[in-house]
Coordinates of C-alpha atoms and ligand atoms in Angstrom, one line a residue:
M1 CA 116.2 103.6 129.9
L2 CA 117.4 102.8 126.4
R3 CA 115.8 104.7 123.4
L4 CA 116.4 103.4 119.9
Q5 CA 115.2 104.9 116.6
G6 CA 114.3 102.4 114.0
I7 CA 111.9 102.4 111.1
A8 CA 108.2 102.3 111.8
V9 CA 106.6 99.6 109.7
S10 CA 103.4 98.5 111.5
S11 CA 101.3 100.9 113.3
G12 CA 100.3 100.8 116.9
I13 CA 101.9 100.6 120.3
A14 CA 103.1 97.5 122.2
I15 CA 104.2 97.4 125.8
G16 CA 105.4 94.1 127.2
E17 CA 108.2 91.9 128.4
A18 CA 111.1 91.4 126.1
M19 CA 111.7 88.0 124.5
V20 CA 115.1 88.1 122.9
L21 CA 115.7 85.8 119.9
G22 CA 118.9 84.8 118.3
R23 CA 121.2 85.4 121.2
E24 CA 120.8 82.0 122.8
T25 CA 124.2 80.7 124.0
F26 CA 124.8 77.3 125.5
D27 CA 127.6 76.0 127.8
V28 CA 128.7 73.2 125.6
P29 CA 130.6 70.8 127.8
D30 CA 134.0 70.3 126.2
R31 CA 134.3 66.7 127.4
L32 CA 135.2 63.3 126.1
I33 CA 133.2 60.2 127.0
E34 CA 134.4 56.8 128.1
G35 CA 134.7 54.2 125.4
T36 CA 132.1 52.0 127.3
A37 CA 129.6 54.8 127.2
V38 CA 129.6 55.3 123.4
E39 CA 126.4 53.3 122.7
Q40 CA 124.6 54.9 125.6
E41 CA 125.6 58.4 124.5
I42 CA 124.6 57.7 120.9
E43 CA 121.2 56.6 122.3
R44 CA 121.0 59.9 124.2
F45 CA 121.8 61.8 121.0
R46 CA 119.2 59.9 119.1
G47 CA 116.7 60.6 121.8
A48 CA 117.5 64.3 121.6
L49 CA 117.2 64.3 117.9
A50 CA 113.8 62.6 118.0
A51 CA 112.6 65.1 120.7
A52 CA 113.8 68.0 118.4
V53 CA 111.9 66.5 115.5
E54 CA 108.8 66.0 117.6
E55 CA 109.1 69.5 118.9
L56 CA 109.3 71.0 115.5
S57 CA 106.5 68.9 114.2
R58 CA 104.4 70.0 117.1
Q59 CA 105.1 73.7 116.3
R60 CA 104.3 73.0 112.7
D61 CA 101.0 71.4 113.5
A62 CA 100.1 74.4 115.8
V63 CA 100.8 76.8 113.0
I64 CA 98.8 74.7 110.6
R65 CA 95.9 74.9 113.0
E66 CA 96.2 78.6 113.3
L67 CA 97.2 79.7 109.7
G68 CA 96.6 76.7 107.5
Q69 CA 98.5 74.0 105.7
R70 CA 100.7 76.2 103.6
S71 CA 102.1 78.3 106.5
G72 CA 102.9 75.1 108.3
S73 CA 105.2 74.0 105.5
I74 CA 107.6 76.7 106.6
F75 CA 108.9 74.1 109.1
N76 CA 109.6 71.5 106.5
A77 CA 113.0 73.0 105.6
H78 CA 114.2 72.7 109.2
L79 CA 112.7 69.3 109.6
E80 CA 114.5 68.1 106.4
I81 CA 117.9 69.2 107.7
L82 CA 117.2 67.7 111.1
Q83 CA 116.3 64.4 109.5
D84 CA 119.3 64.4 107.1
T85 CA 121.1 61.1 107.3
K86 CA 124.5 62.5 106.6
L87 CA 124.2 65.0 109.4
R88 CA 123.2 62.3 111.8
E89 CA 126.0 60.0 110.7
D90 CA 128.6 62.8 110.9
I91 CA 127.6 63.6 114.5
E92 CA 127.4 59.9 115.5
S93 CA 130.8 59.2 114.0
L94 CA 132.4 61.9 116.2
I95 CA 130.8 60.3 119.2
R96 CA 131.7 56.8 118.2
E97 CA 135.2 57.3 116.8
R98 CA 136.5 60.3 118.7
H99 CA 134.5 59.9 121.9
Y100 CA 133.1 63.4 121.8
A101 CA 130.2 64.1 124.1
P102 CA 127.0 64.5 122.0
E103 CA 126.8 68.2 122.8
R104 CA 130.3 68.8 121.6
A105 CA 129.7 66.7 118.5
V106 CA 126.5 68.5 117.6
S107 CA 128.2 71.9 118.1
Q108 CA 131.2 71.0 116.0
I109 CA 129.4 69.4 113.1
L110 CA 126.8 72.2 112.8
R111 CA 129.5 74.8 113.0
R112 CA 131.3 73.0 110.2
Y113 CA 128.1 72.9 108.1
A114 CA 127.4 76.6 108.7
D115 CA 131.0 77.4 107.7
V116 CA 130.6 75.6 104.4
F117 CA 127.4 77.5 103.6
R118 CA 128.9 80.8 104.7
R119 CA 131.9 80.3 102.3
L120 CA 129.7 79.6 99.3
P121 CA 129.7 82.6 96.9
N122 CA 125.9 82.7 96.7
P123 CA 124.5 85.2 99.2
D124 CA 121.2 83.2 99.3
F125 CA 123.0 80.6 101.4
A126 CA 123.4 83.1 104.2
E127 CA 119.9 82.2 105.1
R128 CA 120.9 78.5 105.2
V129 CA 123.5 79.4 107.8
N130 CA 120.8 80.7 110.1
D131 CA 118.8 77.5 109.5
V132 CA 121.8 75.4 110.6
Y133 CA 122.3 77.6 113.7
D134 CA 118.6 77.2 114.6
I135 CA 118.9 73.5 114.3
G136 CA 122.0 73.4 116.5
K137 CA 120.1 75.4 119.1
L138 CA 117.2 73.1 119.0
L139 CA 119.4 70.0 119.4
L140 CA 121.5 71.5 122.2
R141 CA 118.4 72.6 124.0
S142 CA 117.1 69.1 123.7
L143 CA 120.4 67.6 124.9
L144 CA 121.1 70.0 127.7
G145 CA 117.5 70.0 128.9
Q146 CA 117.2 73.8 128.9
A147 CA 113.8 75.4 129.1
H148 CA 112.3 76.0 125.7
S149 CA 112.1 79.7 124.9
E150 CA 110.7 79.3 121.5
V151 CA 108.7 82.2 120.3
F152 CA 106.3 79.9 118.6
Q153 CA 105.0 78.3 121.7
L154 CA 104.1 81.2 124.0
H155 CA 101.8 81.3 126.9
S156 CA 102.1 84.9 128.0
P157 CA 102.4 88.2 126.1
V158 CA 105.8 89.3 124.9
V159 CA 107.5 91.8 122.7
V160 CA 109.9 89.9 120.4
L161 CA 113.3 91.4 119.8
A162 CA 115.4 89.7 117.1
A163 CA 118.3 90.3 114.8
T164 CA 116.2 89.5 111.9
L165 CA 112.9 87.9 111.0
T166 CA 112.0 86.5 107.6
P167 CA 108.5 87.1 106.2
S168 CA 107.7 83.4 106.8
E169 CA 108.9 83.6 110.4
T170 CA 106.8 86.7 110.9
A171 CA 103.8 84.9 109.6
R172 CA 104.3 82.2 112.3
L173 CA 104.2 84.7 115.2
D174 CA 101.3 84.0 117.5
R175 CA 99.1 87.0 117.4
R176 CA 97.5 86.2 120.7
F177 CA 100.8 86.6 122.6
V178 CA 103.2 88.6 120.4
R179 CA 102.4 92.2 121.3
G180 CA 104.9 93.7 119.0
F181 CA 108.3 93.0 117.5
V182 CA 111.6 94.8 116.8
T183 CA 114.4 93.7 114.4
E184 CA 117.9 95.1 114.1
T185 CA 117.8 94.7 110.3
G186 CA 115.2 95.4 107.6
G187 CA 113.8 98.3 105.7
P188 CA 110.5 100.1 105.4
G189 CA 109.1 98.3 102.4
G190 CA 110.3 94.7 103.1
H191 CA 107.8 91.9 103.2
T192 CA 108.5 91.2 106.9
A193 CA 106.9 94.7 107.4
I194 CA 104.0 93.9 105.2
V195 CA 103.2 90.6 107.0
A196 CA 103.4 92.4 110.4
Q197 CA 100.8 94.9 109.1
G198 CA 98.7 92.1 107.8
L199 CA 98.7 90.5 111.3
G200 CA 98.2 93.8 113.0
I201 CA 101.3 93.5 115.1
P202 CA 103.0 96.8 115.9
A203 CA 106.6 96.6 114.6
V204 CA 109.8 98.5 114.2
V205 CA 112.7 97.3 112.0
G206 CA 116.2 98.5 111.2
T207 CA 117.2 99.7 114.6
G208 CA 120.8 98.6 114.1
P209 CA 122.5 96.3 116.7
F210 CA 121.1 96.5 120.2
L211 CA 120.3 93.0 121.3
G212 CA 123.5 92.9 123.4
E213 CA 122.0 95.6 125.6
V214 CA 118.7 93.9 126.5
S215 CA 117.7 90.9 128.5
G216 CA 114.7 88.7 128.3
G217 CA 112.1 90.1 130.7
D218 CA 113.0 93.8 130.3
T219 CA 110.1 96.0 129.8
V220 CA 109.9 97.2 126.2
I221 CA 107.7 99.8 124.4
V222 CA 107.4 99.5 120.6
D223 CA 106.0 102.6 119.0
G224 CA 105.1 101.3 115.5
D225 CA 104.0 104.8 114.4
R226 CA 107.2 106.7 115.2
G227 CA 109.7 103.8 114.9
L228 CA 110.7 104.2 118.5
V229 CA 111.8 101.4 120.8
I230 CA 112.2 102.1 124.5
V231 CA 113.8 99.5 126.8
N232 CA 113.2 99.8 130.5
P233 CA 111.2 103.0 130.3
D234 CA 111.0 105.4 133.3
E235 CA 107.7 105.8 135.0
A236 CA 106.7 109.0 133.2
T237 CA 107.4 107.4 129.7
L238 CA 105.5 104.3 130.6
R239 CA 102.5 106.3 131.8
E240 CA 102.5 108.4 128.7
Y241 CA 102.6 105.3 126.4
R242 CA 99.9 103.5 128.5
E243 CA 97.7 106.5 127.8
Q244 CA 98.5 106.5 124.1
Y245 CA 97.8 102.7 124.0
R246 CA 94.4 103.3 125.7
A247 CA 93.6 106.1 123.2
I248 CA 94.3 103.8 120.3
E249 CA 92.1 101.2 121.8
T250 CA 89.3 103.7 122.2
L251 CA 89.7 104.8 118.6
Q252 CA 89.7 101.2 117.4
A253 CA 86.5 100.6 119.3
E254 CA 84.9 103.7 117.8
L255 CA 86.0 102.6 114.4
Q256 CA 84.2 99.3 114.8
D257 CA 80.9 101.3 114.8
I258 CA 81.4 102.3 111.2
R259 CA 82.4 98.8 110.1
G260 CA 79.1 98.2 108.2
L261 CA 78.9 101.7 106.7
P262 CA 80.3 102.5 103.2
A263 CA 83.5 104.4 102.7
E264 CA 81.7 107.5 101.3
T265 CA 83.0 111.0 101.4
L266 CA 80.9 113.8 103.0
D267 CA 79.8 114.9 99.5
G268 CA 78.7 111.4 98.5
T269 CA 81.6 110.0 96.5
R270 CA 82.0 106.3 97.0
I271 CA 85.5 105.0 97.7
H272 CA 85.9 101.2 97.5
L273 CA 88.2 99.6 100.1
F274 CA 89.6 96.2 99.5
G275 CA 92.0 94.0 101.5
N276 CA 95.6 93.0 100.8
I277 CA 96.4 89.4 101.8
E278 CA 99.4 87.1 101.9
F279 CA 97.6 84.0 103.3
P280 CA 94.1 82.6 102.6
Q281 CA 93.2 82.9 106.3
E282 CA 93.5 86.7 106.1
A283 CA 90.4 86.9 103.9
E284 CA 88.3 86.4 107.1
I285 CA 90.2 89.2 108.8
C286 CA 89.5 91.5 105.8
L287 CA 85.8 90.7 106.1
E288 CA 85.8 91.4 109.8
H289 CA 87.1 94.8 109.0
G290 CA 84.6 95.5 106.3
A291 CA 86.6 94.9 103.1
E292 CA 84.6 94.9 99.8
G293 CA 86.8 92.3 98.3
I294 CA 90.5 91.3 98.0
G295 CA 92.4 93.9 95.9
L296 CA 95.8 92.1 96.2
Y297 CA 96.4 88.4 97.0
R298 CA 100.2 88.0 97.2
T299 CA 100.3 84.4 96.1
E300 CA 104.1 84.1 96.3
F301 CA 103.7 83.3 100.0
L302 CA 102.4 79.9 98.8
Y303 CA 106.0 79.2 97.7
L304 CA 108.0 80.5 100.7
G305 CA 109.4 78.3 103.4
R306 CA 108.9 75.0 101.7
A307 CA 111.1 72.5 100.0
T308 CA 109.0 71.9 96.8
L309 CA 106.9 73.8 94.4
P310 CA 103.2 74.0 95.3
S311 CA 101.0 71.8 93.1
E312 CA 98.2 73.1 91.0
E313 CA 95.8 71.6 93.5
E314 CA 97.5 73.4 96.4
H315 CA 97.1 76.7 94.5
Y316 CA 93.5 75.9 93.8
Q317 CA 92.6 75.0 97.3
A318 CA 94.1 78.2 98.6
Y319 CA 92.2 80.3 96.0
L320 CA 89.1 78.4 96.7
Q321 CA 89.3 79.3 100.4
V322 CA 89.6 83.0 99.7
V323 CA 87.0 83.0 97.0
R324 CA 84.5 81.1 99.2
A325 CA 85.1 83.4 102.1
M326 CA 84.6 86.5 99.9
G327 CA 81.3 85.2 98.3
E328 CA 80.1 87.7 95.7
R329 CA 83.0 90.1 96.4
P330 CA 85.9 90.3 93.9
V331 CA 89.2 88.6 94.5
T332 CA 92.3 89.9 92.6
I333 CA 94.8 87.1 92.5
R334 CA 98.3 88.3 91.6
T335 CA 100.5 85.7 89.9
F336 CA 103.6 84.9 91.9
D337 CA 106.0 87.8 92.6
L338 CA 109.0 85.8 93.7
G339 CA 112.5 87.1 93.8
A340 CA 114.1 90.1 95.5
D341 CA 113.2 89.7 99.2
K342 CA 110.8 86.9 98.5
I343 CA 113.1 84.0 97.9
P344 CA 112.1 80.5 98.8
R345 CA 115.3 79.8 100.6
D346 CA 115.2 76.1 100.5
W347 CA 114.7 75.2 96.9
L348 CA 115.9 75.8 93.5
P349 CA 117.9 79.0 93.8
R350 CA 120.2 77.7 91.1
Q351 CA 117.5 76.4 88.9
M352 CA 115.7 79.7 89.1
G353 CA 118.8 81.4 88.1
W354 CA 119.1 83.4 91.3
D355 CA 122.4 82.1 92.4
S356 CA 124.4 84.4 90.2
E357 CA 122.4 87.6 90.7
S358 CA 124.2 90.5 92.4
N359 CA 121.2 92.7 92.2
P360 CA 118.1 90.7 92.7
C361 CA 115.7 93.7 92.7
L362 CA 116.7 94.3 89.1
G363 CA 117.0 90.7 88.3
L364 CA 114.9 87.7 87.5
R365 CA 112.0 88.4 89.7
S366 CA 108.3 88.3 89.4
I367 CA 106.7 88.2 85.9
R368 CA 110.2 87.8 84.4
L369 CA 110.6 84.6 86.4
A370 CA 107.1 83.4 85.4
L371 CA 107.8 83.8 81.7
R372 CA 111.1 82.0 82.1
H373 CA 109.6 79.1 84.0
L374 CA 106.4 78.5 82.1
P375 CA 105.3 75.1 83.6
M376 CA 105.4 76.8 87.0
F377 CA 103.4 79.8 85.7
R378 CA 100.9 77.7 83.8
S379 CA 100.2 75.5 86.8
Q380 CA 99.3 78.6 88.8
L381 CA 97.2 80.0 86.0
R382 CA 95.3 76.8 85.7
A383 CA 94.4 77.0 89.4
I384 CA 93.4 80.7 89.1
L385 CA 91.3 80.0 86.1
R386 CA 89.6 77.1 87.8
A387 CA 88.8 79.3 90.8
S388 CA 87.3 81.8 88.4
A389 CA 84.5 79.4 87.8
I390 CA 83.6 79.6 91.5
G391 CA 83.8 83.3 92.3
R392 CA 84.6 86.8 91.0
V393 CA 88.2 86.2 90.4
K394 CA 90.5 88.7 88.6
V395 CA 94.1 87.9 87.6
M396 CA 96.9 90.4 87.8
F397 CA 100.5 90.3 86.7
P398 CA 103.2 91.8 88.9
L399 CA 106.2 93.9 87.8
I400 CA 105.3 94.3 84.2
A401 CA 108.0 96.5 82.6
T402 CA 107.4 96.1 78.9
L403 CA 104.5 95.6 76.5
A404 CA 106.1 92.4 75.3
E405 CA 105.9 90.9 78.9
L406 CA 102.3 91.8 79.2
R407 CA 101.5 90.3 75.8
Q408 CA 103.4 87.1 76.5
A409 CA 101.7 86.7 79.9
K410 CA 98.3 87.2 78.3
F411 CA 99.2 84.7 75.6
V412 CA 100.0 82.2 78.2
V413 CA 96.7 82.8 79.9
A414 CA 94.9 82.3 76.5
D415 CA 96.8 79.1 75.9
V416 CA 96.0 77.7 79.4
M417 CA 92.3 78.6 78.7
E418 CA 92.4 76.5 75.6
E419 CA 94.0 73.6 77.5
L420 CA 91.2 73.8 80.2
A421 CA 88.5 74.1 77.6
E422 CA 89.8 71.0 75.8
A423 CA 89.8 69.1 79.0
G424 CA 86.3 70.3 79.8
I425 CA 87.4 72.0 83.0
P426 CA 85.2 75.0 83.8
F427 CA 86.6 78.6 84.0
R428 CA 85.4 82.1 83.3
R429 CA 86.7 83.1 79.8
E430 CA 85.9 86.8 80.5
I431 CA 88.1 86.8 83.7
P432 CA 89.3 90.4 84.1
I433 CA 93.1 90.6 83.4
G434 CA 95.1 93.4 85.0
M435 CA 98.6 94.5 85.7
M436 CA 100.5 96.2 88.4
V437 CA 102.0 99.6 87.6
E438 CA 105.2 99.5 89.7
V439 CA 108.0 100.1 87.2
P440 CA 108.4 103.7 85.9
S441 CA 108.5 102.4 82.3
T442 CA 104.8 101.4 82.6
V443 CA 103.8 104.9 83.7
I444 CA 105.7 106.4 80.8
M445 CA 104.1 103.9 78.3
L446 CA 100.7 103.7 80.0
D447 CA 98.7 104.8 77.0
R448 CA 100.0 101.7 75.2
F449 CA 99.4 99.3 78.1
L450 CA 95.8 100.4 78.9
P451 CA 94.0 99.1 75.7
E452 CA 95.4 95.7 76.6
V453 CA 94.2 95.3 80.2
D454 CA 90.9 95.5 82.1
F455 CA 92.4 97.2 85.1
I456 CA 95.6 98.4 86.6
S457 CA 96.7 98.6 90.2
I458 CA 99.5 100.9 91.3
G459 CA 102.2 99.2 93.5
T460 CA 103.8 102.2 95.2
N461 CA 106.2 100.0 97.2
D462 CA 108.1 99.1 94.1
L463 CA 107.3 102.2 92.1
L464 CA 109.0 104.2 94.8
Q465 CA 112.0 101.8 94.9
Y466 CA 112.5 102.0 91.2
T467 CA 111.8 105.7 90.7
L468 CA 114.2 106.8 93.4
A469 CA 116.7 103.9 93.0
V470 CA 116.3 103.1 96.7
D471 CA 116.2 99.6 98.1
R472 CA 112.9 99.2 100.0
T473 CA 114.5 96.8 102.4
N474 CA 117.7 98.7 103.2
R475 CA 117.7 100.7 106.4
N476 CA 120.7 102.8 105.3
V477 CA 118.7 104.6 102.7
V478 CA 115.4 104.8 104.6
S479 CA 115.2 108.6 104.5
L480 CA 114.9 108.4 100.7
Y481 CA 112.1 105.9 100.8
S482 CA 109.0 108.1 101.4
S483 CA 105.6 107.7 99.7
A484 CA 105.4 111.5 100.1
D485 CA 108.1 111.9 97.5
P486 CA 107.0 114.5 94.9
A487 CA 108.3 112.4 92.1
L488 CA 106.2 109.5 93.1
I489 CA 103.1 111.7 93.5
R490 CA 103.6 113.1 90.0
L491 CA 103.8 109.5 88.7
L492 CA 100.6 108.7 90.5
S493 CA 98.9 111.7 89.1
Q494 CA 100.0 110.9 85.6
T495 CA 98.9 107.3 85.9
I496 CA 95.5 108.1 87.3
R497 CA 94.8 110.8 84.7
T498 CA 95.8 108.5 81.8
A499 CA 93.7 105.7 83.1
E500 CA 90.7 108.0 83.6
E501 CA 91.0 109.3 80.0
R502 CA 91.1 105.8 78.7
R503 CA 88.3 104.7 81.1
V504 CA 90.3 101.9 82.6
S505 CA 89.8 101.0 86.2
V506 CA 92.7 102.1 88.4
G507 CA 93.4 101.2 92.0
L508 CA 96.3 101.4 94.4
C509 CA 97.6 98.5 96.5
G510 CA 101.0 99.6 97.7
Q511 CA 101.4 100.3 101.5
M512 CA 100.8 104.0 100.9
S513 CA 97.1 103.3 100.8
S514 CA 97.2 101.8 104.3
S515 CA 98.3 105.0 105.9
P516 CA 95.6 107.5 106.8
I517 CA 98.2 110.3 106.1
Y518 CA 97.8 109.7 102.4
T519 CA 94.1 109.1 102.1
M520 CA 93.1 112.7 101.2
L521 CA 95.9 112.9 98.7
L522 CA 94.9 109.7 97.0
I523 CA 91.2 110.7 96.8
G524 CA 92.2 114.1 95.6
L525 CA 94.3 112.6 92.9
G526 CA 91.2 110.7 91.7
L527 CA 91.6 107.2 93.1
R528 CA 88.4 105.5 94.1
D529 CA 89.7 101.9 94.7
L530 CA 92.2 101.4 97.4
S531 CA 93.5 98.0 98.5
V532 CA 94.9 98.1 102.0
T533 CA 96.2 96.0 104.9
A534 CA 93.2 94.4 106.7
G535 CA 93.8 96.2 110.0
A536 CA 94.0 99.6 108.3
I537 CA 90.5 99.4 106.6
P538 CA 88.6 101.1 109.5
E539 CA 91.0 104.0 109.8
I540 CA 91.0 104.7 106.1
K541 CA 87.3 104.4 106.0
K542 CA 87.0 106.9 108.8
V543 CA 89.1 109.4 106.8
C544 CA 87.0 108.9 103.7
R545 CA 83.8 109.5 105.7
S546 CA 85.2 112.8 107.2
V547 CA 86.3 114.6 104.1
T548 CA 84.9 116.1 100.9
V549 CA 86.4 115.4 97.4
A550 CA 86.8 119.2 97.0
Q551 CA 88.8 119.4 100.2
C552 CA 91.0 116.5 98.9
R553 CA 91.6 118.3 95.6
E554 CA 92.7 121.4 97.5
V555 CA 95.2 119.3 99.3
V556 CA 96.5 117.9 96.0
S557 CA 96.9 121.4 94.4
H558 CA 98.9 122.5 97.4
V559 CA 101.1 119.3 97.4
M560 CA 101.8 119.7 93.7
E561 CA 103.5 123.0 94.5
M562 CA 105.8 121.4 97.0
E563 CA 109.3 120.0 96.4
N564 CA 110.3 117.6 99.1
A565 CA 108.9 114.5 100.8
R566 CA 109.4 115.8 104.4
D567 CA 107.4 119.0 103.8
I568 CA 104.7 117.1 101.9
R569 CA 104.3 114.5 104.6
A570 CA 104.2 117.2 107.3
Y571 CA 101.6 119.1 105.4
L572 CA 99.5 116.0 104.8
R573 CA 99.6 115.1 108.5
E574 CA 98.6 118.6 109.4
E575 CA 95.6 118.6 107.1
L576 CA 94.5 115.2 108.5
V577 CA 94.9 116.1 112.1
K578 CA 92.9 119.3 111.5
I579 CA 90.0 117.1 110.4
L580 CA 90.6 114.2 112.7
P581 CA 92.6 115.2 115.8
E582 CA 92.6 111.5 116.9
F583 CA 95.3 110.8 114.3
G584 CA 97.6 113.2 116.0
R585 CA 99.7 110.3 117.2
L586 CA 101.0 109.7 113.7
P587 CA 104.4 111.3 113.1
Ligands
LIG601 C1 104.0 97.1 95.5 O1 105.1 97.0 95.0 O2 103.5 98.2 95.9 C2 103.2 95.9 95.8 C3 101.9 96.1 96.2 O3 103.7 94.7 95.6 P1 104.7 94.1 96.7 O4 104.8 94.9 97.9 O5 104.3 92.7 97.0 O6 106.0 94.1 96.0
LIG602 MG1 105.6 95.1 94.1

């Protein structure tokens, strides 16, 4: 039995057979071919190439069926490399001129390509190296006729174990079969974690290297609440986890009963629960869980894993899908928050100015990028404004740090409105405009920001990162990345108080609101709008319906006396479990 401690990023328990990704090795025959066999071998290579293209296209179509057009475009980058003429010519010339067997030619050329990418000074190309390896594997599998073990075409339940998974790859996981996943790298606030939560897949990241110690088919337990991974558990451990799994299922079934009821505290205070989404398809999942609207639509996912910028029409169609699904309910569309760990790996890193950044979290990300690339920003704003004519759309700017940025962004909105008006394109001129509070400077200057916005939403994922100077995706500093940190809680308190005084609507959409541990604290601090991961809505509602505001305020007074994250979290857990013992499984 192997026990690993990683970082818990997506709640729940998964038990299943391991599927190990990224460790596939092939016996590449080191042989030369007869001169007379060249044409035949080239034909064999072309056949394998065509089969690989077909295979990828099939996977893409399956993902499009499941998650929609935009998610399917994740495959385009791989397809582009695979169909690259230069790559094909390089491989064929090794077969033709040096009489290499196709397997050997593929292996050598792709290794050479990977080396070139690896040597480039830009760290963004590291991702490209992985793409090249993926393509090599696909071609070799096709040539060597090995069984496909791709995670994207599963027929039975598995637990996926991988060195790393990008947010886009995570989005492609088939929810019907992927019980849970574990990655060796990654941190608590990365977007791979956020996508896993959105899909409701229990996940642990940042375990450190362990893939060498597991084999496909091993039994694996993923404890997405405690960050534990157990490989080949003994009977007693397996029994214990099966019981916990059943307890969670029972709790989930009970929570379904309150689906249609409001999130109202025992003393009659109404809390509004909205959903966080990354893909339009998730809007339906939010509705199934009883969301009152979308509090955060992370539109940057429209840009990831594709080779070109999304057009205005593509934006519009995505927004329309969400707005139509939500009907009368509000939909807060956040303008693209690209950069940091959300980098479209296949296009324009240089044009975006990312290639020279040594510290992307503090670099050209998010609204800064939008204001630097106005045509891209305007095209998205046109689509958002057009969608505002159809439903209750709000627009929100991410990562605002200064008043000048907010004013410039609003100026662009006003200008785009004029453009639409002149063209006779309908939109809602009174569309509410809000900003994220996720940089400490905005908390400090909040009294100046508030008169200029209709609402604010606190992004604790980044606020925590920037307040404590701790990278949200870095497993080495995970112990510092806690939403229970007293500095963060003071910033929340200050933000909420200032917004209340100025009567500006304030919500919270960071991951903190998706954990029942923090619900009492957030209500006690005065929050009434929480935007959470779809799957967490029922649990958060259950907490809301089991407490009084007075109780929550008591909790806050106690927390305000405390000094460190560990004690605060332990206290909050204790208070929650006193009221709802069924949450005892949470660490
Ligand atoms: C946040 O920072 O809390 C937030 C909601 O934005 P994101 O996680 O997309 O950076
Ligand atoms: Mg953020």
